[in-house]
C-alpha positions in Angstrom: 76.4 51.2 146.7 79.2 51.7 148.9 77.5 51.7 152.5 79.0 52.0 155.3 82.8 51.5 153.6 85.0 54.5 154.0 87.8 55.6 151.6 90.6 57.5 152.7 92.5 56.2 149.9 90.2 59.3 148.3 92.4 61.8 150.4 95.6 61.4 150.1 97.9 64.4 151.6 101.4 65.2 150.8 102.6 66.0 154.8 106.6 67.3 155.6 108.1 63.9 157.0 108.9 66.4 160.4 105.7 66.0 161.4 105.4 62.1 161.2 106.2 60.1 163.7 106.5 56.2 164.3 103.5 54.7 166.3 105.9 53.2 169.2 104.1 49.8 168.9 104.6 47.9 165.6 105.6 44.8 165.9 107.4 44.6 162.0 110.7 44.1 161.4 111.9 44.1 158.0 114.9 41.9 156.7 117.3 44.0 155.1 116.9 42.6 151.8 113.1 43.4 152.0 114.3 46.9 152.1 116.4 46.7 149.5 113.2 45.5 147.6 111.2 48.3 149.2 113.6 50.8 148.2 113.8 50.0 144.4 110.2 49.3 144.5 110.0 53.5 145.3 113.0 53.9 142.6 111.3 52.3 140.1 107.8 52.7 140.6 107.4 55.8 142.8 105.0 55.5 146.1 101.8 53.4 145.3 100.5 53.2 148.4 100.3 56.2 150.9 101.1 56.1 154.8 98.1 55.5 156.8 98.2 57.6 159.7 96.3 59.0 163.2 96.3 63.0 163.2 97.5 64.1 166.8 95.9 67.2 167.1 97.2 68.2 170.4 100.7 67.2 169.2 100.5 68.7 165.9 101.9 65.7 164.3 100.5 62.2 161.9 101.2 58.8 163.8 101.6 56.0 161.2 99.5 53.2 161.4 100.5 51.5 158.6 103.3 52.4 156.1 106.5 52.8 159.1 108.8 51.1 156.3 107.8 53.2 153.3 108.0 56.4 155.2 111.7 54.9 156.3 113.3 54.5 153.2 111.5 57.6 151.6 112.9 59.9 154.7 116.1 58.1 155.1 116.7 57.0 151.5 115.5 59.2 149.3 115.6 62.4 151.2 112.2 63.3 150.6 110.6 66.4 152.3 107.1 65.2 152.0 105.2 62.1 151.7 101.8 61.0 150.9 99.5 60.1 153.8 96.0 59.1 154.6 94.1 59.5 157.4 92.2 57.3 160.0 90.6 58.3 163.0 90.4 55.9 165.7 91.3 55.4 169.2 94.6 54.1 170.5 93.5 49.9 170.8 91.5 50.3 167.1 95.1 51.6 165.4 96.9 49.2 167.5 94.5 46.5 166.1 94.5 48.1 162.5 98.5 48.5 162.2 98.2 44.7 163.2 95.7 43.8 160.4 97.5 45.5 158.0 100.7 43.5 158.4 99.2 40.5 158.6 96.7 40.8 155.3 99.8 40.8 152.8 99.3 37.5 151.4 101.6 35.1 150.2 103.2 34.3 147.3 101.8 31.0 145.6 105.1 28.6 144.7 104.2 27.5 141.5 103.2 30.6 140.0 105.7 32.6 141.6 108.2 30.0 139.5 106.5 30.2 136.3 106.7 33.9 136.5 110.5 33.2 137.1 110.6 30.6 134.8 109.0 33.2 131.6 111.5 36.2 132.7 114.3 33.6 132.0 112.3 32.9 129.3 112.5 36.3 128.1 116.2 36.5 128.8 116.9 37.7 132.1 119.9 36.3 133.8 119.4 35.1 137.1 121.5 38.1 138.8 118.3 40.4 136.8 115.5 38.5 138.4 117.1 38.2 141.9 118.3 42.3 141.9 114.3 42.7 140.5 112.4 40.5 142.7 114.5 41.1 145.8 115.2 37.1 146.0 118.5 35.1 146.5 120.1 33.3 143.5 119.6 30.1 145.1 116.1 30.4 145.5 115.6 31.8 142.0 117.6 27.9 141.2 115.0 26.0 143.3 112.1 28.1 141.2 113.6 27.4 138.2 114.0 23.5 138.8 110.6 22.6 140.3 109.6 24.3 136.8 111.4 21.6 135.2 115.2 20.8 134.3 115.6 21.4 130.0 113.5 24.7 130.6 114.5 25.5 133.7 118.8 26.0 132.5 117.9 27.1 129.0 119.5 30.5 129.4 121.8 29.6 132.4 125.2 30.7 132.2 127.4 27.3 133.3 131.1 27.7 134.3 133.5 26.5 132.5 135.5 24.1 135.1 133.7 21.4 133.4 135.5 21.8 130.0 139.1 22.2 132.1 139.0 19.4 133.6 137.8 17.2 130.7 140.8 18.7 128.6 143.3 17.7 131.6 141.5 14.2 131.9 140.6 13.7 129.0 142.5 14.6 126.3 141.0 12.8 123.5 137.5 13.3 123.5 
């Protein structure tokens, strides 16, 4: 059924961040306000995915292959003591090649259904400022979502400012 696939998604370990250790060759950055993301991703939803990581034996300690970020903001943000990890055994050039797979096979976000998801949380009421703090995105880009949804829709629950009605009572008095 399953032959020749291995799952060490099966057994997960909870491992004192001490003995975890960055890989010394990952190529990832992450922009701060992916981080930001990250870290109220682990707020609000707790860690979904465990760090995949080489057991040293020699060195007594768990080199991440995959999950540098997550174990960041968990040690550094959160405080945590322990974090969940999964194991791979492989030699040095297989993780190297792995930790490169694994950044690379995130996918992308598909523009017109990552603005009709936009478009139904305004929808549903959420100002702007709510969908940029929950999706991690800038307010402009949550705009240029919005429009290529379509204008009337689009600014249904925008809040507008109110220069417009200043200067057409300075202007124009009478209208």
């Amino acid at each position: 059924m399953n032959e020749g696939i291995k799952f060490p998604v099966m057994h997960p370990m909870m491992v004192p961040v001490d003995q975890i250790s960055a890989n010394g060759y990952n190529p990832n950055q992450m922009a701060q306000n992916e981080r930001k993301l990250l870290e109220r991703s682990i707020s609000e939803d707790g860690f979904t995915q465990p760090i995949v990581c080489y057991y040293d034996k020699i060195k007594d300690i768990y080199l991440i292959v995959d999950g540098f970020h997550r174990y960041t903001v968990g040690k550094t943000k959160f405080k945590l003591s322990h974090l969940p990890v999964v194991l791979i055994e492989k030699e040095i050039e297989n993780r190297m090649a792995s930790t490169i797979r694994h950044n690379r096979a995130r996918g992308v976000h598909q523009i017109d259904k990552l603005a009709s998801i936009v478009l139904m949380l305004s929808n549903k009421g959420w100002s702007d400022k709510k969908i940029s703090d929950h999706l991690g995105m800038e307010t402009e880009e949550i705009m240029r979502l919005k429009q290529s949804t379509g204008l009337k829709e689009a600014f249904i629950n925008h809040e507008f400012s109110k220069s417009w009605d200043v200067f057409e009572a300075k202007y124009y008095p009478n209208t």
